[in-house]
Amino acid sequence: MAQERQVVVVTGASAGVGRAVARAYAERGAAVALLARGETGLAAAARDVRARGGEALELPVDVADAEAVREAAERAERALGPVDVWVNGAFSSVFAPFRRIAPDEFERTTAVTYLGFVNGTRAALDLMVPRDRGVVVQVGSALAYRGIPLQSAYCGAKHAIQGFTESVRCELLHEGSRVRLTMVQLPAVNTPQFDWLRNRLPRHAQPVPPIYQPEVAARAVLHAADHPRRREYWLGASTVGTILADRVASGLLDRYLARTGYASQQDDRPNDPSREGNLWWPADGPDGEDHGAHGTFDDVAHARSPQWELNVRKGRVAAAAAGVAALALGARRR
């Protein structure tokens, strides 16, 4: 980078993966603009960034508001300098069968989870394209490829983000731009979303195992931002398996998920279906509490992904394999 420090914008920075990404960049000494609705969570995220050696700028914003996102981007540049990396990660949703999701709830989920990425990408490119440098990272999901029951609004948004990102990437390539757009498809992650999303199910929602800690996702996001020529990264063996299985046996997956998808997304704790959740208002607003990066599944969440470690080290692995093969061939000839 031309600057001595990175300037990074993170949407959804108050909790979950976004919070973990902000912390990880702070450990590099980056200046991090933190975008989210929840002021309590934002303030806590800013304290995290400063405690880890970074500079923090709190920007309360609803990413569904395109003009507000544009203004936040301009404020970030005025305060911190030219933005090097923009990470889109904000979302909201409803856990329920499709027919139990009201039209306004579906529209709101789409506005935040899909159009929030569109608005963030537009704001980032408006800053980056004129100077011909910068990286946008879309925090995606295996559900961008494979829809599952009880998450029709979220899956639809993630599918939309996938198509939108591919389209914009083609346009940047056509223009010969050096601005990079990449995506990280995540597995199930232990974030607070399962405690605060609107949930119409009889029991508490849970991610479909295996579950990974948000720091695993954050490391993948930073790696993607550092190596953005690759169009997409898949994190976790479950993500790889889901995407590949959907390509070759999508009909069988429909039937399998019809049988298992309801139970696998609920744990034994009872749920109050009338609870509002954070669809319209942040759970960590002025009178709320800071939820941090982790959800309530620490006891079963994995702190590392062997698949990812092999993925990012594949050059060294391939070199080592070639060396072993060469030694074996030499031994045979002797």
Short mmCIF file of C-alpha atoms in Angstrom, two decimals:
data_model
loop_
_atom_site.label_atom_id
_atom_site.label_comp_id
_atom_site.label_asym_id
_atom_site.label_seq_id
_atom_site.Cartn_x
_atom_site.Cartn_y
_atom_site.Cartn_z
CA MET A 1 0.00 0.00 0.00
CA ALA A 2 1.11 3.56 -0.62
CA GLN A 3 0.19 4.53 2.92
CA GLU A 4 2.17 3.47 5.99
CA ARG A 5 -0.97 2.01 7.56
CA GLN A 6 -4.03 0.41 6.08
CA VAL A 7 -7.35 2.21 6.19
CA VAL A 8 -10.18 -0.30 6.42
CA VAL A 9 -13.97 0.03 6.47
CA VAL A 10 -15.96 -2.79 8.06
CA THR A 11 -19.75 -2.96 7.90
CA GLY A 12 -21.50 -4.99 10.56
CA ALA A 13 -18.54 -4.14 12.78
CA SER A 14 -20.36 -4.13 16.11
CA ALA A 15 -20.56 -7.91 16.51
CA GLY A 16 -19.82 -11.32 15.05
CA VAL A 17 -17.49 -11.70 12.09
CA GLY A 18 -17.32 -7.94 11.52
CA ARG A 19 -16.17 -7.40 15.09
CA ALA A 20 -13.51 -10.10 14.72
CA VAL A 21 -12.32 -8.57 11.42
CA ALA A 22 -12.01 -5.14 13.05
CA ARG A 23 -9.96 -6.61 15.89
CA ALA A 24 -7.69 -8.46 13.47
CA TYR A 25 -6.98 -5.33 11.45
CA ALA A 26 -6.32 -3.39 14.65
CA GLU A 27 -3.61 -5.88 15.55
CA ARG A 28 -1.89 -4.80 12.32
CA GLY A 29 -2.09 -1.17 13.42
CA ALA A 30 -4.76 -0.30 10.86
CA ALA A 31 -7.19 2.58 11.02
CA VAL A 32 -10.66 1.04 11.05
CA ALA A 33 -13.95 2.75 10.26
CA LEU A 34 -16.66 0.81 12.06
CA LEU A 35 -20.13 0.83 10.47
CA ALA A 36 -23.19 -0.64 12.19
CA ARG A 37 -26.52 0.41 13.67
CA GLY A 38 -25.86 -0.50 17.30
CA GLU A 39 -24.16 2.34 19.13
CA THR A 40 -23.34 0.27 22.22
CA GLY A 41 -21.69 -2.41 20.12
CA LEU A 42 -19.88 0.19 18.02
CA ALA A 43 -18.43 1.88 21.08
CA ALA A 44 -17.21 -1.46 22.41
CA ALA A 45 -15.74 -2.36 19.00
CA ALA A 46 -13.88 0.96 18.95
CA ARG A 47 -12.42 0.20 22.38
CA ASP A 48 -11.31 -3.21 21.05
CA VAL A 49 -9.57 -1.59 18.09
CA ARG A 50 -7.75 0.99 20.20
CA ALA A 51 -6.70 -1.60 22.78
CA ARG A 52 -5.09 -3.63 20.01
CA GLY A 53 -3.09 -0.74 18.59
CA GLY A 54 -5.39 0.50 15.84
CA GLU A 55 -7.27 3.73 15.25
CA ALA A 56 -11.06 3.57 15.37
CA LEU A 57 -13.81 5.70 13.87
CA GLU A 58 -17.38 4.92 14.92
CA LEU A 59 -19.97 5.54 12.20
CA PRO A 60 -23.52 4.56 13.23
CA VAL A 61 -25.35 3.78 10.00
CA ASP A 62 -28.06 1.55 8.57
CA VAL A 63 -26.45 -0.05 5.52
CA ALA A 64 -29.87 -0.28 3.85
CA ASP A 65 -29.70 3.52 3.47
CA ALA A 66 -27.54 4.15 0.39
CA GLU A 67 -27.06 7.86 1.03
CA ALA A 68 -26.09 7.25 4.65
CA VAL A 69 -23.50 4.68 3.56
CA ARG A 70 -22.07 7.11 1.00
CA GLU A 71 -21.80 9.84 3.64
CA ALA A 72 -20.14 7.41 6.06
CA ALA A 73 -17.58 6.47 3.40
CA GLU A 74 -16.72 10.11 2.80
CA ARG A 75 -16.41 10.73 6.55
CA ALA A 76 -14.07 7.75 6.83
CA GLU A 77 -11.79 9.14 4.13
CA ARG A 78 -11.76 12.64 5.60
CA ALA A 79 -10.90 11.33 9.05
CA LEU A 80 -8.58 8.41 8.28
CA GLY A 81 -7.31 8.81 4.72
CA PRO A 82 -7.85 6.88 1.47
CA VAL A 83 -9.66 3.58 2.06
CA ASP A 84 -7.57 0.55 1.13
CA VAL A 85 -9.99 -2.24 2.06
CA TRP A 86 -13.76 -2.28 2.39
CA VAL A 87 -15.33 -5.35 4.05
CA ASN A 88 -19.08 -5.87 3.60
CA GLY A 89 -20.44 -8.05 6.38
CA ALA A 90 -23.65 -6.51 7.78
CA PHE A 91 -26.88 -8.50 7.63
CA SER A 92 -30.14 -9.33 9.34
CA SER A 93 -32.77 -12.00 8.78
CA VAL A 94 -35.71 -14.03 10.06
CA PHE A 95 -35.63 -17.69 11.10
CA ALA A 96 -38.97 -19.08 9.94
CA PRO A 97 -40.64 -21.03 7.14
CA PHE A 98 -41.17 -18.74 4.15
CA ARG A 99 -44.95 -18.57 4.56
CA ARG A 100 -44.51 -17.28 8.11
CA ILE A 101 -42.27 -14.39 7.03
CA ALA A 102 -44.30 -11.23 6.41
CA PRO A 103 -43.65 -9.29 3.16
CA ASP A 104 -42.20 -6.32 5.03
CA GLU A 105 -39.87 -8.63 6.96
CA PHE A 106 -38.64 -10.22 3.74
CA GLU A 107 -38.12 -6.80 2.18
CA ARG A 108 -36.23 -5.55 5.22
CA THR A 109 -33.95 -8.61 5.22
CA THR A 110 -33.25 -8.06 1.53
CA ALA A 111 -32.60 -4.35 2.06
CA VAL A 112 -30.06 -4.96 4.81
CA THR A 113 -28.43 -8.20 3.73
CA TYR A 114 -28.37 -7.73 -0.05
CA LEU A 115 -28.75 -4.02 -0.72
CA GLY A 116 -26.44 -3.30 2.21
CA PHE A 117 -23.68 -5.03 0.24
CA VAL A 118 -24.71 -3.18 -2.92
CA ASN A 119 -24.60 0.16 -1.11
CA GLY A 120 -21.27 -0.62 0.51
CA THR A 121 -19.74 -1.76 -2.76
CA ARG A 122 -20.97 1.34 -4.56
CA ALA A 123 -19.54 3.64 -1.88
CA ALA A 124 -16.23 1.78 -1.91
CA LEU A 125 -15.87 1.80 -5.70
CA ASP A 126 -16.74 5.50 -5.89
CA LEU A 127 -13.68 6.08 -3.71
CA MET A 128 -11.35 3.45 -5.15
CA VAL A 129 -11.94 3.45 -8.92
CA PRO A 130 -10.79 7.06 -9.54
CA ARG A 131 -7.42 6.32 -7.90
CA ASP A 132 -7.29 2.81 -9.42
CA ARG A 133 -6.53 0.86 -6.25
CA GLY A 134 -8.33 -0.81 -3.39
CA VAL A 135 -10.01 -4.07 -2.40
CA VAL A 136 -13.62 -4.92 -1.61
CA VAL A 137 -14.24 -8.16 0.29
CA GLN A 138 -17.75 -9.62 0.39
CA VAL A 139 -18.41 -11.82 3.43
CA GLY A 140 -20.47 -14.56 1.88
CA SER A 141 -21.70 -18.00 2.87
CA ALA A 142 -22.02 -21.52 1.57
CA LEU A 143 -25.70 -20.55 1.44
CA ALA A 144 -24.86 -18.29 -1.51
CA TYR A 145 -24.85 -21.56 -3.48
CA ARG A 146 -27.16 -23.84 -1.50
CA GLY A 147 -30.47 -22.71 -0.02
CA ILE A 148 -31.66 -24.36 3.17
CA PRO A 149 -35.06 -24.42 4.89
CA LEU A 150 -36.03 -21.75 7.46
CA GLN A 151 -33.63 -19.21 5.92
CA SER A 152 -35.27 -18.28 2.62
CA ALA A 153 -34.75 -14.52 3.09
CA TYR A 154 -31.09 -14.88 4.03
CA CYS A 155 -30.33 -17.49 1.35
CA GLY A 156 -32.02 -15.36 -1.30
CA ALA A 157 -29.92 -12.36 -0.29
CA LYS A 158 -26.68 -14.33 -0.30
CA HIS A 159 -27.47 -15.78 -3.73
CA ALA A 160 -28.13 -12.23 -4.93
CA ILE A 161 -24.81 -10.99 -3.54
CA GLN A 162 -23.03 -13.76 -5.41
CA GLY A 163 -24.57 -12.79 -8.74
CA PHE A 164 -24.10 -9.07 -8.11
CA THR A 165 -20.43 -9.53 -7.21
CA GLU A 166 -19.71 -11.59 -10.32
CA SER A 167 -21.34 -8.95 -12.51
CA VAL A 168 -19.40 -6.05 -11.00
CA ARG A 169 -16.14 -8.01 -11.11
CA CYS A 170 -16.62 -8.52 -14.86
CA GLU A 171 -17.19 -4.80 -15.31
CA LEU A 172 -14.01 -3.92 -13.43
CA LEU A 173 -12.06 -6.40 -15.57
CA HIS A 174 -13.56 -4.90 -18.73
CA GLU A 175 -12.43 -1.44 -17.61
CA GLY A 176 -8.92 -2.66 -16.85
CA SER A 177 -9.30 -1.46 -13.29
CA ARG A 178 -6.80 -2.48 -10.64
CA VAL A 179 -9.51 -2.36 -7.97
CA ARG A 180 -10.16 -5.92 -6.77
CA LEU A 181 -13.43 -7.52 -5.70
CA THR A 182 -13.31 -10.88 -3.96
CA MET A 183 -15.61 -13.00 -1.83
CA VAL A 184 -15.19 -15.35 1.13
CA GLN A 185 -17.82 -18.07 1.47
CA LEU A 186 -18.17 -18.97 5.15
CA PRO A 187 -19.42 -22.06 6.99
CA ALA A 188 -21.53 -21.87 10.15
CA VAL A 189 -19.96 -19.36 12.55
CA ASN A 190 -20.49 -18.84 16.29
CA THR A 191 -21.85 -15.29 16.23
CA PRO A 192 -24.57 -13.51 18.27
CA GLN A 193 -26.99 -13.60 15.33
CA PHE A 194 -28.62 -16.74 16.67
CA ASP A 195 -29.49 -14.90 19.88
CA TRP A 196 -30.85 -11.73 18.35
CA LEU A 197 -32.36 -12.42 14.92
CA ARG A 198 -36.14 -12.61 14.68
CA ASN A 199 -36.97 -16.26 15.31
CA ARG A 200 -40.41 -17.82 14.77
CA LEU A 201 -39.24 -21.34 15.59
CA PRO A 202 -40.30 -23.19 18.77
CA ARG A 203 -36.70 -23.62 19.88
CA HIS A 204 -33.56 -21.50 19.96
CA ALA A 205 -31.82 -21.20 16.60
CA GLN A 206 -28.37 -22.63 16.04
CA PRO A 207 -25.91 -22.79 13.13
CA VAL A 208 -25.73 -26.08 11.29
CA PRO A 209 -22.63 -27.90 12.60
CA PRO A 210 -19.68 -27.89 12.21
CA ILE A 211 -19.41 -24.43 13.76
CA TYR A 212 -16.33 -22.20 13.61
CA GLN A 213 -15.24 -19.28 15.76
CA PRO A 214 -15.48 -15.79 14.20
CA GLU A 215 -11.70 -15.39 14.41
CA VAL A 216 -11.35 -18.21 11.85
CA ALA A 217 -13.58 -16.25 9.50
CA ALA A 218 -11.67 -13.02 10.22
CA ARG A 219 -8.36 -14.61 9.27
CA ALA A 220 -9.89 -15.74 5.99
CA VAL A 221 -11.21 -12.25 5.26
CA LEU A 222 -7.82 -10.67 5.89
CA HIS A 223 -6.12 -13.26 3.69
CA ALA A 224 -8.61 -12.58 0.89
CA ALA A 225 -7.99 -8.84 1.18
CA ASP A 226 -4.23 -9.44 1.04
CA HIS A 227 -4.59 -11.78 -1.98
CA PRO A 228 -7.59 -10.38 -3.90
CA ARG A 229 -6.69 -11.68 -7.35
CA ARG A 230 -8.45 -14.90 -6.45
CA ARG A 231 -12.12 -14.34 -7.18
CA GLU A 232 -13.44 -16.40 -4.29
CA TYR A 233 -12.36 -18.31 -1.18
CA TRP A 234 -14.15 -21.19 0.50
CA LEU A 235 -13.63 -21.57 4.24
CA GLY A 236 -14.19 -24.90 5.97
CA ALA A 237 -14.59 -28.44 4.72
CA SER A 238 -18.35 -28.13 5.20
CA THR A 239 -18.46 -25.17 2.80
CA VAL A 240 -16.46 -27.05 0.20
CA GLY A 241 -18.62 -30.14 0.60
CA THR A 242 -21.88 -28.19 0.45
CA ILE A 243 -20.99 -26.26 -2.70
CA LEU A 244 -19.59 -29.27 -4.54
CA ALA A 245 -22.46 -31.55 -3.50
CA ASP A 246 -24.98 -28.99 -4.72
CA ARG A 247 -23.29 -28.97 -8.12
CA VAL A 248 -23.63 -32.69 -8.62
CA ALA A 249 -26.63 -33.75 -6.51
CA SER A 250 -28.83 -30.76 -5.79
CA GLY A 251 -32.04 -32.81 -5.93
CA LEU A 252 -30.74 -35.25 -3.32
CA LEU A 253 -29.71 -32.31 -1.14
CA ASP A 254 -33.26 -30.93 -1.36
CA ARG A 255 -34.60 -34.16 0.09
CA TYR A 256 -31.84 -34.51 2.67
CA LEU A 257 -32.34 -30.95 3.95
CA ALA A 258 -36.11 -31.41 3.99
CA ARG A 259 -35.54 -34.24 6.48
CA THR A 260 -32.72 -32.74 8.55
CA GLY A 261 -32.78 -28.97 8.06
CA TYR A 262 -35.37 -28.14 10.71
CA ALA A 263 -33.85 -30.08 13.60
CA SER A 264 -30.25 -29.19 12.76
CA GLN A 265 -31.01 -25.45 13.04
CA GLN A 266 -32.55 -25.63 16.52
CA ASP A 267 -31.09 -26.63 19.86
CA ASP A 268 -32.88 -27.77 23.03
CA ARG A 269 -33.52 -24.30 24.47
CA PRO A 270 -37.11 -22.99 24.18
CA ASN A 271 -37.71 -19.85 22.14
CA ASP A 272 -40.30 -17.10 22.41
CA PRO A 273 -41.58 -16.69 18.81
CA SER A 274 -43.07 -13.30 19.67
CA ARG A 275 -39.67 -11.78 20.43
CA GLU A 276 -38.97 -8.91 18.03
CA GLY A 277 -35.29 -9.57 17.30
CA ASN A 278 -33.04 -7.01 15.63
CA LEU A 279 -34.65 -6.80 12.20
CA TRP A 280 -35.90 -3.24 12.65
CA TRP A 281 -33.93 -2.05 15.67
CA PRO A 282 -30.39 -2.96 16.79
CA ALA A 283 -30.10 -5.32 19.73
CA ASP A 284 -27.11 -3.28 20.90
CA GLY A 285 -28.69 0.16 20.62
CA PRO A 286 -28.26 2.97 23.19
CA ASP A 287 -30.17 0.99 25.83
CA GLY A 288 -28.89 -2.41 24.69
CA GLU A 289 -25.84 -4.46 25.55
CA ASP A 290 -22.62 -5.25 23.76
CA HIS A 291 -22.77 -8.78 22.32
CA GLY A 292 -19.16 -9.02 21.19
CA ALA A 293 -17.90 -11.32 18.47
CA HIS A 294 -18.94 -14.69 19.89
CA GLY A 295 -22.34 -16.31 20.20
CA THR A 296 -23.37 -18.96 22.71
CA PHE A 297 -21.71 -21.94 21.02
CA ASP A 298 -18.14 -21.60 22.29
CA ASP A 299 -18.19 -25.11 23.72
CA VAL A 300 -18.63 -26.70 20.27
CA ALA A 301 -17.05 -24.12 17.93
CA HIS A 302 -13.72 -24.85 16.22
CA ALA A 303 -10.85 -22.40 16.60
CA ARG A 304 -9.16 -23.49 13.37
CA SER A 305 -9.95 -25.00 9.99
CA PRO A 306 -7.49 -27.59 8.66
CA GLN A 307 -9.09 -27.19 5.22
CA TRP A 308 -8.32 -23.47 5.23
CA GLU A 309 -4.78 -23.93 6.48
CA LEU A 310 -4.12 -26.41 3.69
CA ASN A 311 -5.79 -24.06 1.21
CA VAL A 312 -3.63 -21.04 2.00
CA ARG A 313 -0.47 -23.12 2.25
CA LYS A 314 -1.10 -25.12 -0.89
CA GLY A 315 1.97 -23.67 -2.59
CA ARG A 316 4.22 -24.98 0.15
CA VAL A 317 2.27 -28.23 0.32
CA ALA A 318 2.62 -28.71 -3.44
CA ALA A 319 6.35 -27.96 -3.25
CA ALA A 320 6.79 -30.42 -0.42
CA ALA A 321 4.81 -33.06 -2.31
CA ALA A 322 6.95 -32.50 -5.40
CA GLY A 323 10.07 -32.84 -3.28
CA VAL A 324 8.87 -36.11 -1.78
CA ALA A 325 7.98 -37.41 -5.25
CA ALA A 326 11.42 -36.44 -6.56
CA LEU A 327 13.15 -38.20 -3.67
CA ALA A 328 11.02 -41.28 -4.21
CA LEU A 329 11.83 -41.32 -7.93
CA GLY A 330 15.52 -40.87 -7.21
CA ALA A 331 15.47 -43.72 -4.70
CA ARG A 332 13.81 -45.97 -7.27
CA ARG A 333 16.43 -45.18 -9.90
CA ARG A 334 19.19 -45.98 -7.47
#
